[in-house]
Short mmCIF file of C-alpha atoms and ligand atoms in Angstrom, two decimals:
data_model
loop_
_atom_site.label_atom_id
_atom_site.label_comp_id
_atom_site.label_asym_id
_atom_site.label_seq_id
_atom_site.Cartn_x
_atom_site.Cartn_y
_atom_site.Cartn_z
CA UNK Q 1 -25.62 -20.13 38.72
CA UNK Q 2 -25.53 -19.63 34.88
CA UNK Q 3 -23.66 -21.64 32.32
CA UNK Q 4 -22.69 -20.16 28.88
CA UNK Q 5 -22.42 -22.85 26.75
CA UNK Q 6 -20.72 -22.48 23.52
CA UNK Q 7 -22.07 -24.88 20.36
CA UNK Q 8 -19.07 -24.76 17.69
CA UNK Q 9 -20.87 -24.67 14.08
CA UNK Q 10 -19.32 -27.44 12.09
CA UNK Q 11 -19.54 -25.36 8.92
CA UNK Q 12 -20.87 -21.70 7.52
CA UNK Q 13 -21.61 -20.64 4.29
CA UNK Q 14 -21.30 -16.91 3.44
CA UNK Q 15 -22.71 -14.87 0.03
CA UNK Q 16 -20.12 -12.13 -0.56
CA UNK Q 17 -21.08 -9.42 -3.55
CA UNK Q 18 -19.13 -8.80 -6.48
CA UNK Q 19 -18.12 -4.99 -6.99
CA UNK Q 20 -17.51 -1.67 -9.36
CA UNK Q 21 -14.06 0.05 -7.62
CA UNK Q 22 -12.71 3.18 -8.30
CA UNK Q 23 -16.57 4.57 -10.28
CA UNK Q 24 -13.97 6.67 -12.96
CA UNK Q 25 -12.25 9.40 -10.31
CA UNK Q 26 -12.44 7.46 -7.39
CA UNK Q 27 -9.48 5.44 -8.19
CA UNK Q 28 -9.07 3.40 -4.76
CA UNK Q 29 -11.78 5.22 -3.30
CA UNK Q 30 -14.94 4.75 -4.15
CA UNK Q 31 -16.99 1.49 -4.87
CA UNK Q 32 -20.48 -0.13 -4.96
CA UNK Q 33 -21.70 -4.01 -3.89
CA UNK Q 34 -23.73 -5.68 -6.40
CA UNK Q 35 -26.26 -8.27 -6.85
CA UNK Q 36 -23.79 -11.09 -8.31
CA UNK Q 37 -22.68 -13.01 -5.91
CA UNK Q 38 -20.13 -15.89 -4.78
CA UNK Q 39 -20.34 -18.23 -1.99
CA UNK Q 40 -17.78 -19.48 0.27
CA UNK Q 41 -18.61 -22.72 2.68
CA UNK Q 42 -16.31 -23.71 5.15
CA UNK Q 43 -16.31 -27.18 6.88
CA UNK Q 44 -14.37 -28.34 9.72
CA UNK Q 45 -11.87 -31.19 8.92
CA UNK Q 46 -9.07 -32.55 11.00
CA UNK Q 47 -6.32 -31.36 9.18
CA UNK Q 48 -5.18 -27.46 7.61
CA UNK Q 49 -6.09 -27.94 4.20
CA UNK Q 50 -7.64 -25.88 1.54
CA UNK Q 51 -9.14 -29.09 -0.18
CA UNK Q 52 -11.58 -26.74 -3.00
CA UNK Q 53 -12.02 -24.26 -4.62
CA UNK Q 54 -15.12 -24.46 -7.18
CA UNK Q 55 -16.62 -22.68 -9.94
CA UNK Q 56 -13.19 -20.37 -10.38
CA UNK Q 57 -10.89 -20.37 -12.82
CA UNK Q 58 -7.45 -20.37 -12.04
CA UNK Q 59 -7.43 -22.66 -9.17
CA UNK Q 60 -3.98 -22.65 -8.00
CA UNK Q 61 -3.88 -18.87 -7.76
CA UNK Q 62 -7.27 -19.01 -5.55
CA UNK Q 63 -6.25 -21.53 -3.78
CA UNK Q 64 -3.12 -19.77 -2.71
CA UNK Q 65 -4.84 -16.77 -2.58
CA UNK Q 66 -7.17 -18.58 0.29
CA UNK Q 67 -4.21 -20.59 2.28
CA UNK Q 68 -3.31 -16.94 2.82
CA UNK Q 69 -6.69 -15.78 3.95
CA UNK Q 70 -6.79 -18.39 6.35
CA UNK Q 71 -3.34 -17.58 8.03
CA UNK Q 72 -4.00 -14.05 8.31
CA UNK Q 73 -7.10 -14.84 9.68
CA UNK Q 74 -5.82 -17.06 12.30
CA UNK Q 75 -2.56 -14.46 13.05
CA UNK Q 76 -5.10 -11.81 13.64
CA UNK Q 77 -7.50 -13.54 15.84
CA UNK Q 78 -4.87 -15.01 17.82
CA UNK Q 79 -7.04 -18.78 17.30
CA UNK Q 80 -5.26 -22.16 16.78
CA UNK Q 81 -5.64 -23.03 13.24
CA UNK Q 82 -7.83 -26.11 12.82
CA UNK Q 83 -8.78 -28.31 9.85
CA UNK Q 84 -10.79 -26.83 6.90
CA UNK Q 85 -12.11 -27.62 3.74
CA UNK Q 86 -13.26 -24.15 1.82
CA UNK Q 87 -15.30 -24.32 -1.40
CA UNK Q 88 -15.76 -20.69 -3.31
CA UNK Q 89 -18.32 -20.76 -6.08
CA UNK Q 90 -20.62 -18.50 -7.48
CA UNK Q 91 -21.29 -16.15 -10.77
CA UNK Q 92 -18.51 -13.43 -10.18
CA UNK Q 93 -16.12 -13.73 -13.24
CA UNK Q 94 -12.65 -14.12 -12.03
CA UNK Q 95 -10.26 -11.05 -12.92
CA UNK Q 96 -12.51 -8.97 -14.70
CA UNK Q 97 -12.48 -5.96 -12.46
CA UNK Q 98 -15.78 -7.03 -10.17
CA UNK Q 99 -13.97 -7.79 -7.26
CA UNK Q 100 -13.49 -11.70 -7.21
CA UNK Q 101 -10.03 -11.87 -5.26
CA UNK Q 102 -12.35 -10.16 -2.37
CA UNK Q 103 -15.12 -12.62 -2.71
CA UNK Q 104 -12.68 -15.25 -1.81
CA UNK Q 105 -10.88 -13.23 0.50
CA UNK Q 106 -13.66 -11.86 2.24
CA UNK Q 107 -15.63 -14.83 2.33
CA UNK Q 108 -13.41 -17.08 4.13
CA UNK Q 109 -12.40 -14.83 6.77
CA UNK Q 110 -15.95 -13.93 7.61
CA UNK Q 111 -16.65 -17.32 7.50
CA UNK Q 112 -13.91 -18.35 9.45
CA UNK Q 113 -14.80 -15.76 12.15
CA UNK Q 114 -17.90 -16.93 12.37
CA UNK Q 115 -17.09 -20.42 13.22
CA UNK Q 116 -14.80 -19.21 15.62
CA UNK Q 117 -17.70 -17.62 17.72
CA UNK Q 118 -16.62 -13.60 15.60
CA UNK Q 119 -13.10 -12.96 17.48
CA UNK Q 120 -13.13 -9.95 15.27
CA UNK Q 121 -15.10 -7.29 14.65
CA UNK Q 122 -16.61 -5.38 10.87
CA UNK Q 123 -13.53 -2.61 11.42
CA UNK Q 124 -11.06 -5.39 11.73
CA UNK Q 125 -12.24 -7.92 8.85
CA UNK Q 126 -12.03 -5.06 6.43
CA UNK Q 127 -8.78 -3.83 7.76
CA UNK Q 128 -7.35 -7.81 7.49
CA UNK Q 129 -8.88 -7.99 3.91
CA UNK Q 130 -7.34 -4.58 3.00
CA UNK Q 131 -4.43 -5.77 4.38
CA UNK Q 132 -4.26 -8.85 1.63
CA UNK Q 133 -5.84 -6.47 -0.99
CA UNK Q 134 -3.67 -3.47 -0.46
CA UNK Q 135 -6.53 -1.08 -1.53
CA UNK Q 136 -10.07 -0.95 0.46
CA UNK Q 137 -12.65 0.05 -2.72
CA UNK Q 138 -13.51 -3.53 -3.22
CA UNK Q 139 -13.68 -4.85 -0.08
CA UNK Q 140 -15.41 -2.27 2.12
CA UNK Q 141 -18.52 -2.50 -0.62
CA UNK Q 142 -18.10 -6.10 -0.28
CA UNK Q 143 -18.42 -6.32 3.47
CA UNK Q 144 -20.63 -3.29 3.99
CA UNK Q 145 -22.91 -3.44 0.66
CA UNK Q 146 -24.25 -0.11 -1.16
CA UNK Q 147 -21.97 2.85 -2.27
CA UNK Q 148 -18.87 2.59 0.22
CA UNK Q 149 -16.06 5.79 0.25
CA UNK Q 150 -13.29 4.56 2.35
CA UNK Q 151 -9.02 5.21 2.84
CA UNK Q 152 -6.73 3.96 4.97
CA UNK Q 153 -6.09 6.49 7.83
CA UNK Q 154 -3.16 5.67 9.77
CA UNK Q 155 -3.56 2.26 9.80
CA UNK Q 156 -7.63 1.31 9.65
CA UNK Q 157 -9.94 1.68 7.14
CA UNK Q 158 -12.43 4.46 7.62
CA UNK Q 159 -15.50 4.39 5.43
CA UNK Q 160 -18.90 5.66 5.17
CA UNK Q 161 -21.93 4.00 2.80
CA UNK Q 162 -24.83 4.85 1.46
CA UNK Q 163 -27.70 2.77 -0.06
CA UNK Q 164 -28.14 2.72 -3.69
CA UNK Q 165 -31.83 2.63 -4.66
CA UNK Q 166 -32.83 -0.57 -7.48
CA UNK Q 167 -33.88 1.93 -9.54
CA UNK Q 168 -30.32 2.59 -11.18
CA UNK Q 169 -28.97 -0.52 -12.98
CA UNK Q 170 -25.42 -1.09 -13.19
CA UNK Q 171 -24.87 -2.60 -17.09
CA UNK Q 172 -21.49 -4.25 -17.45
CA UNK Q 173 -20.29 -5.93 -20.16
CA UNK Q 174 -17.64 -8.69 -19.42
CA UNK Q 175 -14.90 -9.21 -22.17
CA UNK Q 176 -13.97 -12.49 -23.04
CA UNK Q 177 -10.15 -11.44 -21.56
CA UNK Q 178 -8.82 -11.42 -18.43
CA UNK Q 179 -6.97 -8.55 -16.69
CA UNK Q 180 -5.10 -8.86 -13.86
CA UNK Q 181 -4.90 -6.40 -11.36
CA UNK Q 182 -1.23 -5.99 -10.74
CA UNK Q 183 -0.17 -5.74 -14.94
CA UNK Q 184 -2.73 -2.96 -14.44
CA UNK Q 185 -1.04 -1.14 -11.54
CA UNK Q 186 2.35 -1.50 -13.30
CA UNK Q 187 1.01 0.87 -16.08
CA UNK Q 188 0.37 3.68 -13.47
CA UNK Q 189 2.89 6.28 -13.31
CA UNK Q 190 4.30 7.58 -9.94
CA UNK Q 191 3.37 11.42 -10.13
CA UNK Q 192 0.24 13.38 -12.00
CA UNK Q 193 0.09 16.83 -13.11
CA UNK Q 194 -1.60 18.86 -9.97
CA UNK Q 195 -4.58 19.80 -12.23
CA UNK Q 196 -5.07 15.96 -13.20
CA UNK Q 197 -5.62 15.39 -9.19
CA UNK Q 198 -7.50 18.22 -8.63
CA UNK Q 199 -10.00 17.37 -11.31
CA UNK Q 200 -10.48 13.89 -9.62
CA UNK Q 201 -10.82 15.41 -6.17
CA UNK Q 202 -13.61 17.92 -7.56
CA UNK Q 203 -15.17 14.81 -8.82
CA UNK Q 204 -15.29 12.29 -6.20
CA UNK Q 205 -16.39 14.97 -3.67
CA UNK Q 206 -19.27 15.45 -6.12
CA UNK Q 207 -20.38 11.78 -6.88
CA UNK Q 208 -19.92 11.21 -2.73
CA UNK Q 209 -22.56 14.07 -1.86
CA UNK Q 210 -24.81 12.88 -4.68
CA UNK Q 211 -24.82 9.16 -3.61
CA UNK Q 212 -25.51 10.50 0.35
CA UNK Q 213 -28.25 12.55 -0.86
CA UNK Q 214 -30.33 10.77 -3.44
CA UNK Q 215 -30.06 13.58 -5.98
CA UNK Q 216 -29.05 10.79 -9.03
CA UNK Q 217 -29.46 12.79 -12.51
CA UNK Q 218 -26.84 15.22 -11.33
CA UNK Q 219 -24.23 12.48 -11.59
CA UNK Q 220 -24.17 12.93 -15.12
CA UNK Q 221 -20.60 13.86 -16.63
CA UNK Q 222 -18.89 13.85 -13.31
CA UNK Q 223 -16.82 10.25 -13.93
CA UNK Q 224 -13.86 11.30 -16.16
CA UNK Q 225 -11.03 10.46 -14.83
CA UNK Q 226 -7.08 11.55 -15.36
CA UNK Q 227 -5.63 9.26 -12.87
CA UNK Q 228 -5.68 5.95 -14.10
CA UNK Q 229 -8.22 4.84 -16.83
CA UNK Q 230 -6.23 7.08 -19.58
CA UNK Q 231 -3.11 4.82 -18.47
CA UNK Q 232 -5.34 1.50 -18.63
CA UNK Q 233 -6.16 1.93 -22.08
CA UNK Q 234 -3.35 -0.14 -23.13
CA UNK Q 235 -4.78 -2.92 -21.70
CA UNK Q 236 -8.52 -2.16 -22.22
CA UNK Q 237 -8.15 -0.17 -26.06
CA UNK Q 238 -11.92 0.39 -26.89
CA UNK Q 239 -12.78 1.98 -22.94
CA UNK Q 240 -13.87 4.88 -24.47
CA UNK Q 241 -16.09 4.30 -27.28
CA UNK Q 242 -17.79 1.52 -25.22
CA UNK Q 243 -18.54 4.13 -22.67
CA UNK Q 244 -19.77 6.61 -25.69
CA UNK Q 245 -21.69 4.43 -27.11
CA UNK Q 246 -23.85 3.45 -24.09
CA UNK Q 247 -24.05 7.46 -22.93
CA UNK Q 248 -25.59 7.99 -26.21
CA UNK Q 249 -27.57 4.92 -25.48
CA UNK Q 250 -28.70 6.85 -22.56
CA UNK Q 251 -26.24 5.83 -19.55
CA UNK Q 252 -25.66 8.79 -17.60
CA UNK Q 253 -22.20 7.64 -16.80
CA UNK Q 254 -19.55 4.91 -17.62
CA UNK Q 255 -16.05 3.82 -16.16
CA UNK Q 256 -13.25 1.01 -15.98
CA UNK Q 257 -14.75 -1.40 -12.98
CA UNK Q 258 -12.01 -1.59 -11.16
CA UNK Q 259 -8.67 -2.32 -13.07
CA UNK Q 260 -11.05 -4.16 -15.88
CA UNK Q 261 -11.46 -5.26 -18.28
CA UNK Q 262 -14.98 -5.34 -17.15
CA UNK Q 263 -16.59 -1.58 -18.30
CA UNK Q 264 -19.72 -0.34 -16.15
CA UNK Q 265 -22.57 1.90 -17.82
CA UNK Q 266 -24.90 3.26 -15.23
CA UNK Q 267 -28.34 3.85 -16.58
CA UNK Q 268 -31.70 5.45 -14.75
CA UNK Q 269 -33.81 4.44 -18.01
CA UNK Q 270 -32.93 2.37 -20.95
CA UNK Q 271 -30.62 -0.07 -19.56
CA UNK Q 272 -31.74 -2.97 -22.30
CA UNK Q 273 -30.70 -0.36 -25.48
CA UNK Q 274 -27.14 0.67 -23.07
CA UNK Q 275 -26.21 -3.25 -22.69
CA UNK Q 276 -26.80 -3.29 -26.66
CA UNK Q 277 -24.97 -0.21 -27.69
CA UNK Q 278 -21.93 -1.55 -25.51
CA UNK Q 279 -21.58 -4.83 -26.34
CA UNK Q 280 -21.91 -3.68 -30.14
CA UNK Q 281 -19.00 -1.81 -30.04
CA UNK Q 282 -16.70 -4.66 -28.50
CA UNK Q 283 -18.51 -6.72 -31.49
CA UNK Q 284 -16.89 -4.84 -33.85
CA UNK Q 285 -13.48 -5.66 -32.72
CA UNK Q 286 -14.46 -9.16 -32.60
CA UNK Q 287 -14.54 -9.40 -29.37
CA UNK Q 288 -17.18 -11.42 -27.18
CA UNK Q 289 -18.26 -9.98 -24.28
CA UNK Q 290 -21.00 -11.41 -21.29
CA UNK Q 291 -23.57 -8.16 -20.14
CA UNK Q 292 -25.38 -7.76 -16.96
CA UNK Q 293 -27.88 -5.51 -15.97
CA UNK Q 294 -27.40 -5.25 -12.60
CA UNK Q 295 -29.08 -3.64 -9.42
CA UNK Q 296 -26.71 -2.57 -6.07
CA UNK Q 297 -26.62 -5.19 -3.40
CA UNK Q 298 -27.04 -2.45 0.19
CA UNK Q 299 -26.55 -6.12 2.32
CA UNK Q 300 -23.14 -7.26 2.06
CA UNK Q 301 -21.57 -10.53 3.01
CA UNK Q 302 -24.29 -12.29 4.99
CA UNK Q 303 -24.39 -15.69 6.06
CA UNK Q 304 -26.49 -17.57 4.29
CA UNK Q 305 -28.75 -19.88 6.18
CA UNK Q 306 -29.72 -23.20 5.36
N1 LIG E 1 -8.63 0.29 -7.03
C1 LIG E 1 -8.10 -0.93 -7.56
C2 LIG E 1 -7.37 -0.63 -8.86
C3 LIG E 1 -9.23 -1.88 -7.81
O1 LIG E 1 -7.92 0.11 -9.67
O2 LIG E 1 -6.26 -1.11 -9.06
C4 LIG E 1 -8.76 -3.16 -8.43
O3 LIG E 1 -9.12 -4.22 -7.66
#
C-alpha cells in the first residue's frame, strides 16, 4: 500500500526579475529579465490579510495591487483562500518602466501556488498575471527569464525565449520621476499611419531572429520606433538625446523601458563611458538620475531557498 503524504510549506519566498518591455518597436511585444531583483515571502496566518509590503514606495497602491493578486489567484486555482502575510522587497524602482507591478504580481501568485502544492501550471501563471497586467512583455520575461516575444492568441499567452549571453550589458539610467503606466497609455493614439506599423513589424521580426541566433552587432539601428515612444515624449522630453548620447558613447541601441521613464542603452563594449554619456545629458536638465549596468537574468522567478 502507498501513502502520499502532503507537507504544507508554512511560507515561500520567491526572487522575481525586474524587466526592459517593448525594446523600441516591440511595443507590448518584446522584453528581457534582468539581474535586479525583488523578493516576495509569503507566510501563512489565520486570517486574509495583506499585512506588508516592504521596501516599495507607494504602499497603498501595492498593497491593493497584491489583495488583487491574491484573489485572482485563489479564483483561478479554485483553492479556499487562507490567511497570509506577503512582504515584497527588493532593488526594482517602483514605476520607472522595469517592471515592478509584475514583481509583485508575479511573485505572490507563484508564491502562492507554490504553497498550495502548484495547482497551476507556467502557461496559466503568465496568462493570470497578463490578465492583471493587460499586456504580457513584462511578465513573460519575468516568469520565463532571457529575451521573451509573446501575444495573446485567443485567450493564452504564447511566447518563445531566448537566452541573452552576460556579455551585453543593459545600462539604464533611472530618473528621479516617476511614470505611471496608464498616464502613459492615455497619450497613445487609437490608429497609426500603415507605414508607421510596418516599420515596427520589419523591426521586431529583425531584433527576434537576431536574439534566437546569437548574431548581436547586427542589432544596431533596428530599435526606432513610430508606435509609441514619439507619443511618450511628453512625458519623458530628453528620450532622444539620452539615447544619442550613449550611441555615440558606443551603445549599439537605446529605447523607452517600458512606458519609462527609465531609458535602456544596450552596449557590447564601453558600458562605463554609455552610463556616463547618459546620465550627463539628464544632468543638464537638472535632473538626477540612478544608472545600472546590468547583465540579462535567463532564470526567472525561482524560489529562493533558505
Ligand atoms: N508594454 C507596456 C507599455 C509596458 O509600454 O505600456 C509597460 O509596463
Amino acid at each position: 500500500m502507498q501513502y502520499r503524504v502532503s507537507v504544507r510549506k508554512p511560507s515561500v519566498t520567491v526572487r522575481v526579475p525586474a524587466t526592459t518591455a517593448n525594446l523600441g518597436p516591440g511595443f507590448d511585444t518584446l522584453g528581457i529579465a534582468l539581474k535586479l531583483h525583488n523578493q516576495v515571502s509569503i507566510r501563512e496566518t489565520d486570517t486574509l490579510t495583506v499585512e506588508r509590503i516592504d521596501g516599495q514606495k507607494g504602499s497603498a497602491s501595492a498593497n491593493a495591487m497584491a489583495r488583487e493578486a491574491v484573489d485572482a489567484f485563489f479564483r483561478r486555482s479554485k483553492g479556499k483562500p487562507h490567511g497570509l502575510q506577503i512582504e515584497v522587497k527588493g532593488d526594482v524602482p517602483v514605476s520607472s518602466g522595469l517592471g515592478s507591478s509584475v514583481t509583485v504580481r508575479l511573485g505572490i501568485v507563484f508564491a502562492l501556488n507554490e504553497l498550495n502544492d502548484r495547482p497551476l501550471g507556467d502557461t496559466e501563471l503568465l496568462d493570470l498575471v497578463t490578465a492583471l497586467e493587460h499586456h504580457p512583455d513584462n511578465a513573460a520575461p519575468a516568469l520565463f527569464g532571457g529575451f521573451v516575444v509573446s501575444a495573446m492568441i485567443n485567450g493564452t499567452v504564447r511566447y518563445r525565449r531566448f537566452n541573452v549571453p552576460p556579455a551585453l550589458k543593459f545600462v539604464v539610467c533611472v530618473p528621479e520621476y516617476e511614470v505611471s503606466t496608464e498616464k502613459a497609455r492615455a497619450l497613445l493614439p487609437k490608429m497609426v499611419p500603415l507605414r508607421d506599423a510596418v516599420e515596427n513589424l520589419n523591426r521586431v521580426a529583425l531584433i527576434t531572429s537576431i536574439f534566437a541566433t546569437g548574431d548581436y552587432s547586427l542589432l544596431r539601428g533596428l530599435f526606432d520606433d513610430k508606435l509609441h515612444q514619439p507619443y511618450r515624449k511628453k512625458l519623458i522630453p530628453m528620450l532622444d538625446e539620452v539615447i544619442a548620447g550613449g550611441v555615440e558613447a558606443g551603445a549599439l541601441a537605446g529605447w523607452l523601458s517600458g512606458s519609462g521613464a527609465s531609458i535602456m542603452c544596450l552596449a557590447e563594449q564601453k558600458e562605463k563611458a554609455v552610463a556616463e554619456a547618459m546620465a550627463n545629458v539628464f544632468a543638464k536638465q537638472q535632473i538626477r538620475c540612478e544608472t545600472h549596468i546590468l547583465i540579462a537574468d535567463n532564470d526567472g522567478t525561482r524560489v529562493k531557498r533558505a
